Amino acid sequence: MVARGYSSLVRATVAAMICLVGGCSSGSTGPGRSALAGSGCDGALFPTAVLSPTSSALVVPADPTGDDIVGAYEKLHLAGLRARLSEPAHLTSLAPVFVALDPPAGTAVTHGSIVTLTPCPAPLGSPAVATPQRHFVVPDFTNMRLSAAVTWTDKHSLYWATTLPATVIPDADGLLDGYEIVRQSPQPGQELGQGVLKGRAYRVTPLTLRVVPI
């Protein structure tokens, strides 16, 4: 599943980022929490939903496993809940995006209820750079699902970036399956590598995608 592949990719950068931001103590409460502490995004993070033992209503508790926005959406979807973004979510393969919930963890909700997700981006990590660097001809992703472009970049060890609009998230099996690509850079037929050297600095060159809900 593409969502799982993306989650695995961003999780690979989380540990290093937490070490940079909040230290690497063994008492950490989960990926991303040290980076988010005091930011307003700490607390009701990483949603799942289960049946309350005393009620037929669904409950949205906190999940200590540390899901990013893709994993959070997947669990809400599987539980029969909808999701809405309170503000645009800037997604990239360089860092995970965590979420805060409204209603908060522990709130009883009915099937099909909308849970509002507030994006809480983690700091960007330092990308791994292949040596020598390879370049690939970019396909035309116009009118395709966002998941298709993410699959292609993951396959070629390239980077991608997009922004999901602040609206109700389409009811798709995976978060990245709910959006259609309407514009891309580089254009189809052009080449793309991981990045370019600018003096002593390395600048990442992601496949930038503009999307709309399906």
Coordinates of N, CA and C in Angstrom, one line a residue:
M1 N 0.9 -1.2 0.0 CA 0.0 0.0 0.0 C 0.9 1.2 0.0
V2 N 0.5 2.2 -0.8 CA 1.3 3.4 -0.9 C 1.4 4.2 0.4
A3 N 0.3 4.3 1.1 CA 0.3 5.0 2.4 C 1.4 4.4 3.3
R4 N 1.4 3.1 3.4 CA 2.4 2.4 4.2 C 3.8 2.7 3.8
G5 N 4.0 2.7 2.4 CA 5.3 3.0 1.9 C 5.8 4.5 2.3
Y6 N 4.9 5.4 2.2 CA 5.2 6.8 2.5 C 5.5 6.9 4.0
S7 N 4.6 6.2 4.8 CA 4.8 6.3 6.3 C 6.2 5.7 6.6
S8 N 6.6 4.6 6.0 CA 7.9 4.0 6.3 C 9.0 5.0 5.9
L9 N 8.8 5.7 4.8 CA 9.8 6.6 4.3 C 10.0 7.8 5.3
V10 N 8.9 8.4 5.7 CA 9.1 9.5 6.6 C 9.5 9.1 8.0
R11 N 9.1 7.9 8.4 CA 9.5 7.4 9.8 C 11.0 7.2 9.8
A12 N 11.6 6.9 8.7 CA 13.1 6.7 8.6 C 13.8 8.0 9.0
T13 N 13.2 9.2 8.8 CA 13.8 10.4 9.1 C 13.5 10.9 10.5
V14 N 12.4 10.4 11.1 CA 11.9 10.9 12.4 C 13.0 10.8 13.5
A15 N 13.6 9.7 13.7 CA 14.5 9.5 14.8 C 15.7 10.5 14.7
A16 N 16.2 10.7 13.5 CA 17.3 11.7 13.4 C 16.8 13.1 13.8
M17 N 15.6 13.5 13.3 CA 15.1 14.8 13.6 C 14.8 15.0 15.1
I18 N 14.3 14.0 15.7 CA 14.0 14.1 17.2 C 15.3 14.3 17.9
C19 N 16.4 13.6 17.5 CA 17.7 13.7 18.2 C 18.1 15.2 18.1
L20 N 17.9 15.8 16.9 CA 18.3 17.2 16.7 C 17.5 18.2 17.5
V21 N 16.2 17.9 17.6 CA 15.3 18.9 18.2 C 15.1 18.7 19.7
G22 N 14.9 17.4 20.1 CA 14.6 17.2 21.5 C 15.4 16.1 22.2
G23 N 16.5 15.7 21.6 CA 17.4 14.7 22.2 C 16.9 13.3 22.0
C24 N 17.7 12.3 22.3 CA 17.4 10.9 22.0 C 17.3 10.1 23.3
S25 N 16.7 10.7 24.3 CA 16.5 9.9 25.6 C 15.6 8.8 25.4
S26 N 15.8 7.7 26.2 CA 15.0 6.5 26.1 C 13.6 6.7 26.6
G27 N 13.4 7.8 27.3 CA 12.1 8.1 27.9 C 11.1 8.8 27.0
S28 N 11.5 9.0 25.7 CA 10.6 9.6 24.8 C 9.3 9.0 24.7
T29 N 8.2 9.8 24.6 CA 6.9 9.3 24.6 C 6.4 8.9 23.2
G30 N 7.3 9.0 22.2 CA 6.9 8.6 20.8 C 7.4 9.5 19.8
P31 N 7.6 9.1 18.6 CA 8.1 9.9 17.5 C 7.4 11.2 17.4
G32 N 8.2 12.3 17.3 CA 7.6 13.6 17.1 C 7.2 14.4 18.3
R33 N 7.0 13.7 19.5 CA 6.5 14.4 20.6 C 7.4 15.5 21.2
S34 N 8.7 15.2 21.2 CA 9.7 16.1 21.7 C 9.7 17.4 20.8
A35 N 9.6 17.1 19.5 CA 9.6 18.3 18.6 C 8.4 19.1 18.7
L36 N 7.3 18.5 19.1 CA 6.0 19.2 19.1 C 5.7 19.8 20.5
A37 N 6.4 19.5 21.5 CA 6.1 19.9 22.8 C 6.1 21.4 22.9
G38 N 5.0 22.0 23.4 CA 4.9 23.4 23.6 C 4.4 24.1 22.3
S39 N 4.2 23.4 21.2 CA 3.9 24.0 20.0 C 2.4 24.2 19.8
G40 N 1.6 23.6 20.7 CA 0.1 23.7 20.5 C -0.4 22.4 19.8
C41 N 0.5 21.6 19.3 CA 0.2 20.4 18.6 C 0.4 19.2 19.5
D42 N 1.0 19.3 20.7 CA 1.2 18.2 21.6 C -0.1 17.8 22.3
G43 N -0.4 16.6 22.5 CA -1.6 16.2 23.2 C -2.4 15.2 22.4
A44 N -3.5 15.6 21.8 CA -4.4 14.7 21.1 C -3.9 14.4 19.7
L45 N -2.8 13.6 19.7 CA -2.2 13.3 18.4 C -2.4 11.8 18.0
F46 N -2.2 11.5 16.7 CA -2.2 10.2 16.2 C -3.5 9.4 16.5
P47 N -4.5 9.7 15.7 CA -5.8 9.1 16.0 C -6.0 7.7 15.6
T48 N -6.9 7.0 16.3 CA -7.5 5.7 15.9 C -8.9 5.8 16.4
A49 N -9.7 4.8 16.2 CA -11.0 4.8 16.7 C -11.4 3.4 17.1
V50 N -12.0 3.2 18.2 CA -12.5 1.9 18.7 C -13.9 2.0 19.2
L51 N -14.5 0.8 19.3 CA -15.9 0.8 20.0 C -15.7 0.9 21.5
S52 N -16.5 1.8 22.1 CA -16.5 2.0 23.5 C -17.1 0.7 24.1
P53 N -16.6 0.2 25.2 CA -17.2 -1.0 25.8 C -18.6 -0.7 26.4
T54 N -18.9 0.6 26.7 CA -20.1 0.9 27.3 C -21.1 1.6 26.4
S55 N -20.7 1.8 25.2 CA -21.6 2.5 24.2 C -21.3 2.1 22.8
S56 N -22.4 2.3 22.0 CA -22.2 1.9 20.6 C -21.5 3.0 19.8
A57 N -21.2 4.1 20.5 CA -20.6 5.3 19.8 C -19.1 4.9 19.6
L58 N -18.5 5.6 18.7 CA -17.0 5.4 18.5 C -16.3 6.4 19.4
V59 N -15.1 6.1 19.8 CA -14.3 6.9 20.6 C -13.0 7.2 19.9
V60 N -12.5 8.4 19.9 CA -11.2 8.7 19.2 C -10.1 8.9 20.3
P61 N -9.4 7.9 20.6 CA -8.3 8.0 21.6 C -7.0 8.4 21.0
A62 N -6.0 8.7 21.9 CA -4.7 8.9 21.4 C -4.0 7.6 21.1
D63 N -3.2 7.5 20.1 CA -2.5 6.3 19.7 C -1.0 6.5 19.9
P64 N -0.4 5.8 20.9 CA 1.0 6.0 21.2 C 2.0 5.5 20.2
T65 N 1.5 4.9 19.1 CA 2.5 4.4 18.1 C 3.1 5.5 17.3
G66 N 2.5 6.7 17.2 CA 3.1 7.8 16.5 C 2.9 7.8 15.0
D67 N 1.6 7.9 14.6 CA 1.3 7.9 13.2 C 1.5 9.3 12.7
D68 N 1.9 9.4 11.4 CA 1.8 10.7 10.7 C 0.4 10.9 10.1
I69 N 0.3 12.0 9.3 CA -1.1 12.3 8.8 C -1.6 11.2 8.0
V70 N -0.8 10.5 7.2 CA -1.2 9.4 6.4 C -1.8 8.2 7.2
G71 N -1.0 7.8 8.2 CA -1.5 6.8 9.1 C -2.7 7.1 9.9
A72 N -2.8 8.4 10.3 CA -3.9 8.9 11.1 C -5.2 8.8 10.2
Y73 N -5.1 9.3 9.0 CA -6.2 9.2 8.1 C -6.7 7.8 7.9
E74 N -5.7 6.9 7.6 CA -6.1 5.5 7.4 C -6.9 4.9 8.5
K75 N -6.5 5.2 9.7 CA -7.2 4.6 10.9 C -8.6 5.2 11.0
L76 N -8.7 6.5 10.8 CA -10.0 7.1 10.9 C -10.9 6.5 9.8
H77 N -10.4 6.4 8.6 CA -11.2 5.8 7.5 C -11.6 4.4 7.8
L78 N -10.7 3.6 8.3 CA -11.1 2.2 8.6 C -12.1 2.1 9.7
A79 N -12.1 3.1 10.6 CA -13.1 3.1 11.7 C -14.4 3.7 11.3
G80 N -14.6 4.2 10.0 CA -15.9 4.7 9.6 C -16.0 6.2 9.9
L81 N -14.9 6.9 10.1 CA -15.0 8.3 10.4 C -14.4 9.1 9.2
R82 N -14.8 10.3 9.1 CA -14.3 11.2 8.0 C -13.3 12.2 8.7
A83 N -12.6 12.9 7.8 CA -11.5 13.8 8.3 C -11.6 15.1 7.5
R84 N -11.2 16.2 8.2 CA -11.2 17.5 7.5 C -9.9 18.2 8.0
L85 N -9.3 18.9 7.0 CA -8.1 19.7 7.3 C -8.5 21.1 7.7
S86 N -8.0 21.5 8.9 CA -8.3 22.9 9.4 C -7.6 23.9 8.6
E87 N -6.4 23.5 8.0 CA -5.6 24.5 7.3 C -4.8 23.6 6.2
P88 N -4.3 24.3 5.2 CA -3.5 23.5 4.2 C -2.4 22.7 4.9
A89 N -2.2 21.5 4.4 CA -1.2 20.6 4.9 C -0.1 20.5 3.8
H90 N 1.1 20.9 4.2 CA 2.3 20.9 3.3 C 3.0 19.5 3.5
L91 N 2.8 18.6 2.5 CA 3.4 17.3 2.7 C 4.7 17.2 1.8
T92 N 5.7 16.5 2.3 CA 6.9 16.3 1.6 C 7.5 15.0 2.1
S93 N 8.3 14.3 1.2 CA 8.9 13.1 1.6 C 10.1 13.4 2.5
L94 N 10.4 14.6 2.8 CA 11.6 15.0 3.6 C 11.3 15.0 5.1
A95 N 10.0 15.0 5.5 CA 9.6 15.1 6.9 C 8.2 14.7 7.1
P96 N 7.8 14.1 8.2 CA 6.4 13.7 8.5 C 5.6 14.9 8.9
V97 N 4.3 14.8 8.7 CA 3.4 15.8 9.3 C 2.5 15.1 10.3
F98 N 2.5 15.5 11.5 CA 1.7 14.9 12.5 C 0.4 15.8 12.6
V99 N -0.5 15.4 13.4 CA -1.8 16.1 13.5 C -2.3 16.1 14.9
A100 N -3.1 17.2 15.2 CA -3.8 17.4 16.4 C -5.3 17.2 16.0
L101 N -6.1 16.7 17.0 CA -7.5 16.3 16.7 C -8.5 17.2 17.3
D102 N -9.6 17.4 16.6 CA -10.8 18.0 17.2 C -12.0 17.4 16.6
P103 N -12.8 16.7 17.4 CA -12.8 16.6 18.8 C -11.6 15.8 19.3
P104 N -11.2 16.1 20.6 CA -10.0 15.5 21.1 C -10.1 14.0 21.4
A105 N -9.0 13.4 21.8 CA -9.0 12.0 22.1 C -9.9 11.7 23.3
G106 N -10.6 10.6 23.1 CA -11.6 10.2 24.2 C -13.0 10.7 24.0
T107 N -13.2 11.5 22.9 CA -14.6 12.0 22.7 C -15.4 10.9 21.9
A108 N -16.6 10.7 22.4 CA -17.5 9.8 21.7 C -18.1 10.5 20.5
V109 N -18.1 9.8 19.4 CA -18.6 10.3 18.1 C -19.4 9.2 17.4
T110 N -20.2 9.6 16.5 CA -21.0 8.6 15.8 C -20.4 8.2 14.5
H111 N -20.8 7.1 13.9 CA -20.2 6.7 12.6 C -20.4 7.7 11.6
G112 N -19.4 8.0 10.8 CA -19.4 9.0 9.7 C -19.1 10.4 10.2
S113 N -18.9 10.6 11.5 CA -18.5 11.9 12.0 C -17.2 12.4 11.4
I114 N -17.1 13.8 11.4 CA -15.9 14.4 10.8 C -15.0 14.8 11.9
V115 N -13.8 14.3 11.9 CA -12.7 14.7 12.8 C -11.8 15.7 12.2
T116 N -11.6 16.9 12.8 CA -10.8 17.9 12.2 C -9.3 17.6 12.6
L117 N -8.4 17.7 11.5 CA -7.0 17.4 11.7 C -6.3 18.8 11.5
T118 N -5.5 19.2 12.5 CA -4.7 20.3 12.4 C -3.2 19.9 12.2
P119 N -2.6 20.2 11.0 CA -1.3 19.8 10.7 C -0.2 20.3 11.7
C120 N 0.7 19.5 12.0 CA 1.8 19.9 12.9 C 3.1 19.4 12.3
P121 N 3.7 20.1 11.4 CA 4.8 19.6 10.6 C 6.0 19.5 11.6
A122 N 6.8 18.4 11.3 CA 8.1 18.2 12.0 C 9.2 19.0 11.3
P123 N 10.3 19.3 11.9 CA 11.4 19.9 11.2 C 11.9 19.1 10.0
L124 N 12.3 19.7 9.0 CA 12.9 19.0 7.8 C 14.1 18.3 8.2
G125 N 14.3 17.1 7.7 CA 15.5 16.3 8.0 C 16.5 16.6 6.9
S126 N 17.8 16.1 7.1 CA 18.8 16.2 6.1 C 18.7 15.0 5.2
P127 N 18.5 15.2 3.9 CA 18.2 14.1 3.0 C 19.5 13.2 2.7
A128 N 19.3 12.0 2.5 CA 20.3 11.1 2.0 C 20.6 11.3 0.6
V129 N 21.8 11.5 0.1 CA 22.1 11.8 -1.2 C 22.9 10.6 -1.9
A130 N 22.4 10.2 -3.0 CA 23.1 9.1 -3.7 C 24.3 9.6 -4.4
T131 N 25.4 8.8 -4.4 CA 26.6 9.2 -5.2 C 27.0 8.0 -6.0
P132 N 27.2 8.1 -7.3 CA 26.8 9.3 -8.1 C 25.3 9.4 -8.2
Q133 N 24.8 10.6 -8.5 CA 23.4 10.9 -8.5 C 22.9 10.5 -9.9
R134 N 21.7 9.9 -9.9 CA 21.1 9.5 -11.2 C 19.9 10.5 -11.4
H135 N 19.6 10.6 -12.7 CA 18.5 11.4 -13.1 C 17.5 10.6 -13.9
F136 N 16.2 10.9 -13.8 CA 15.2 10.2 -14.4 C 14.2 11.1 -15.2
V137 N 13.7 10.6 -16.3 CA 12.7 11.3 -17.1 C 11.4 11.3 -16.3
V138 N 10.8 12.4 -16.1 CA 9.5 12.5 -15.3 C 8.3 12.2 -16.2
P139 N 7.5 11.2 -15.8 CA 6.3 10.9 -16.6 C 5.2 12.1 -16.4
D140 N 4.2 12.0 -17.2 CA 3.1 12.9 -17.1 C 2.1 12.4 -16.1
F141 N 2.0 13.0 -14.9 CA 1.1 12.6 -13.9 C -0.2 13.4 -13.9
T142 N -0.5 14.2 -14.9 CA -1.7 15.0 -14.9 C -2.9 14.1 -14.9
N143 N -3.9 14.4 -14.1 CA -5.1 13.7 -13.9 C -5.0 12.3 -13.2
M144 N -3.8 12.1 -12.7 CA -3.6 10.8 -12.0 C -3.6 11.1 -10.5
R145 N -3.8 10.0 -9.7 CA -3.9 10.2 -8.2 C -2.5 10.6 -7.7
L146 N -2.5 11.3 -6.6 CA -1.2 11.7 -5.9 C -0.4 10.5 -5.6
S147 N -1.1 9.4 -5.2 CA -0.4 8.2 -4.8 C 0.5 7.6 -6.0
A148 N 0.1 7.8 -7.2 CA 0.9 7.3 -8.4 C 2.2 8.1 -8.4
A149 N 2.2 9.4 -8.2 CA 3.5 10.1 -8.3 C 4.4 9.8 -7.1
V150 N 3.8 9.6 -5.9 CA 4.6 9.2 -4.8 C 5.2 7.9 -4.9
T151 N 4.5 6.9 -5.5 CA 5.0 5.6 -5.8 C 6.2 5.7 -6.7
W152 N 6.1 6.5 -7.8 CA 7.2 6.7 -8.7 C 8.4 7.3 -8.1
T153 N 8.3 8.3 -7.3 CA 9.4 9.0 -6.7 C 10.1 8.0 -5.7
D154 N 9.3 7.3 -4.9 CA 9.8 6.3 -3.9 C 10.7 5.3 -4.7
K155 N 10.2 4.8 -5.8 CA 10.8 3.8 -6.6 C 12.2 4.2 -7.0
H156 N 12.3 5.5 -7.3 CA 13.6 6.1 -7.9 C 14.4 6.8 -6.8
S157 N 14.0 6.7 -5.5 CA 14.7 7.4 -4.5 C 14.8 8.9 -4.7
L158 N 13.7 9.5 -5.2 CA 13.6 10.9 -5.4 C 12.7 11.5 -4.3
Y159 N 12.5 12.9 -4.4 CA 11.7 13.6 -3.4 C 10.5 14.2 -4.0
W160 N 9.5 14.4 -3.2 CA 8.3 15.1 -3.7 C 7.7 16.0 -2.7
A161 N 6.8 16.9 -3.2 CA 6.2 17.9 -2.3 C 4.9 18.3 -2.8
T162 N 3.9 18.5 -1.9 CA 2.6 19.0 -2.4 C 1.9 19.6 -1.2
T163 N 0.8 20.3 -1.5 CA 0.0 20.9 -0.4 C -1.5 20.5 -0.6
L164 N -2.0 19.9 0.5 CA -3.4 19.5 0.5 C -4.3 20.7 1.0
P165 N -5.3 21.0 0.3 CA -6.2 22.2 0.7 C -6.9 21.9 2.0
A166 N -7.3 23.0 2.6 CA -8.1 22.9 3.8 C -9.5 22.7 3.5
T167 N -9.9 21.4 3.5 CA -11.3 21.0 3.2 C -11.5 19.6 3.8
V168 N -12.7 19.1 3.6 CA -13.0 17.7 4.0 C -12.2 16.8 3.1
I169 N -11.5 15.9 3.7 CA -10.6 15.0 2.9 C -11.5 14.0 2.2
P170 N -11.3 13.7 0.9 CA -12.1 12.8 0.1 C -12.1 11.4 0.8
D171 N -13.2 10.7 0.7 CA -13.4 9.4 1.3 C -12.8 8.3 0.5
A172 N -11.4 8.2 0.5 CA -10.7 7.2 -0.3 C -10.0 6.3 0.6
D173 N -9.6 5.1 0.1 CA -8.9 4.1 0.9 C -7.7 4.6 1.6
G174 N -6.9 5.5 0.9 CA -5.7 6.1 1.4 C -5.7 7.6 1.2
L175 N -5.1 8.3 2.1 CA -5.0 9.8 2.0 C -4.6 10.2 0.6
L176 N -3.5 9.6 0.1 CA -2.9 10.0 -1.2 C -3.7 9.6 -2.4
D177 N -4.7 8.7 -2.2 CA -5.6 8.3 -3.3 C -6.8 9.3 -3.4
G178 N -6.9 10.2 -2.5 CA -8.1 11.1 -2.6 C -7.8 12.4 -3.3
Y179 N -6.7 12.6 -4.0 CA -6.3 13.8 -4.6 C -5.8 13.6 -6.0
E180 N -6.2 14.4 -6.9 CA -5.8 14.3 -8.3 C -4.8 15.4 -8.7
I181 N -3.8 15.0 -9.4 CA -2.7 16.0 -9.8 C -3.2 16.8 -11.0
V182 N -3.0 18.1 -10.9 CA -3.4 19.0 -12.0 C -2.2 19.8 -12.6
R183 N -1.1 19.8 -11.8 CA 0.1 20.5 -12.3 C 1.3 19.8 -11.7
Q184 N 2.4 19.8 -12.4 CA 3.6 19.3 -11.8 C 4.8 20.1 -12.3
S185 N 5.9 20.0 -11.5 CA 7.2 20.6 -11.9 C 8.3 19.7 -11.3
P186 N 9.2 19.2 -12.2 CA 9.4 19.5 -13.6 C 8.2 19.0 -14.4
Q187 N 8.2 19.5 -15.7 CA 7.2 19.1 -16.6 C 7.5 17.7 -17.1
P188 N 6.4 17.0 -17.7 CA 6.6 15.7 -18.3 C 7.7 15.7 -19.3
G189 N 8.6 14.7 -19.3 CA 9.7 14.6 -20.3 C 11.0 15.3 -19.8
Q190 N 10.9 16.1 -18.8 CA 12.1 16.7 -18.2 C 12.8 15.7 -17.2
E191 N 14.0 16.0 -16.9 CA 14.7 15.1 -16.0 C 14.7 15.6 -14.6
L192 N 14.8 14.7 -13.6 CA 14.8 15.0 -12.2 C 15.8 14.2 -11.5
G193 N 16.6 14.8 -10.6 CA 17.5 14.1 -9.7 C 17.1 14.5 -8.3
Q194 N 17.9 14.0 -7.4 CA 17.7 14.3 -5.9 C 17.9 15.8 -5.6
G195 N 18.9 16.4 -6.2 CA 19.2 17.8 -5.8 C 20.4 18.3 -6.6
V196 N 20.7 19.5 -6.3 CA 21.9 20.2 -7.0 C 22.8 20.8 -5.9
L197 N 24.1 20.9 -6.2 CA 25.0 21.6 -5.4 C 25.0 23.1 -5.7
K198 N 24.9 23.9 -4.7 CA 25.0 25.4 -4.8 C 26.2 25.8 -3.9
G199 N 27.4 25.9 -4.5 CA 28.5 26.2 -3.7 C 28.8 25.0 -2.8
R200 N 28.8 25.2 -1.5 CA 29.0 24.1 -0.5 C 27.7 23.6 0.0
A201 N 26.6 24.2 -0.5 CA 25.2 23.7 0.0 C 24.6 22.8 -1.0
Y202 N 23.7 21.9 -0.5 CA 23.0 21.0 -1.3 C 21.5 21.4 -1.3
R203 N 21.0 21.6 -2.4 CA 19.5 22.0 -2.5 C 18.7 20.8 -3.1
V204 N 17.8 20.4 -2.4 CA 16.9 19.3 -2.8 C 16.0 19.8 -3.9
T205 N 15.7 18.9 -4.9 CA 14.9 19.3 -6.0 C 13.7 18.3 -6.1
P206 N 12.7 18.5 -5.3 CA 11.5 17.6 -5.3 C 10.6 17.7 -6.6
L207 N 9.9 16.6 -6.8 CA 8.8 16.7 -7.8 C 7.7 17.4 -7.1
T208 N 7.4 18.6 -7.6 CA 6.4 19.5 -6.9 C 5.0 19.2 -7.6
L209 N 4.0 19.0 -6.8 CA 2.7 18.6 -7.4 C 1.6 19.4 -6.8
R210 N 0.8 19.9 -7.8 CA -0.4 20.7 -7.4 C -1.6 19.7 -7.5
V211 N -2.4 19.6 -6.4 CA -3.5 18.6 -6.4 C -4.8 19.3 -6.0
V212 N -5.9 18.6 -6.4 CA -7.2 19.0 -6.0 C -7.9 17.7 -5.5
P213 N -8.9 17.8 -4.6 CA -9.7 16.7 -4.1 C -10.4 16.0 -5.3
I214 N -10.5 14.7 -5.3 CA -11.3 14.0 -6.3 C -12.8 14.2 -6.1

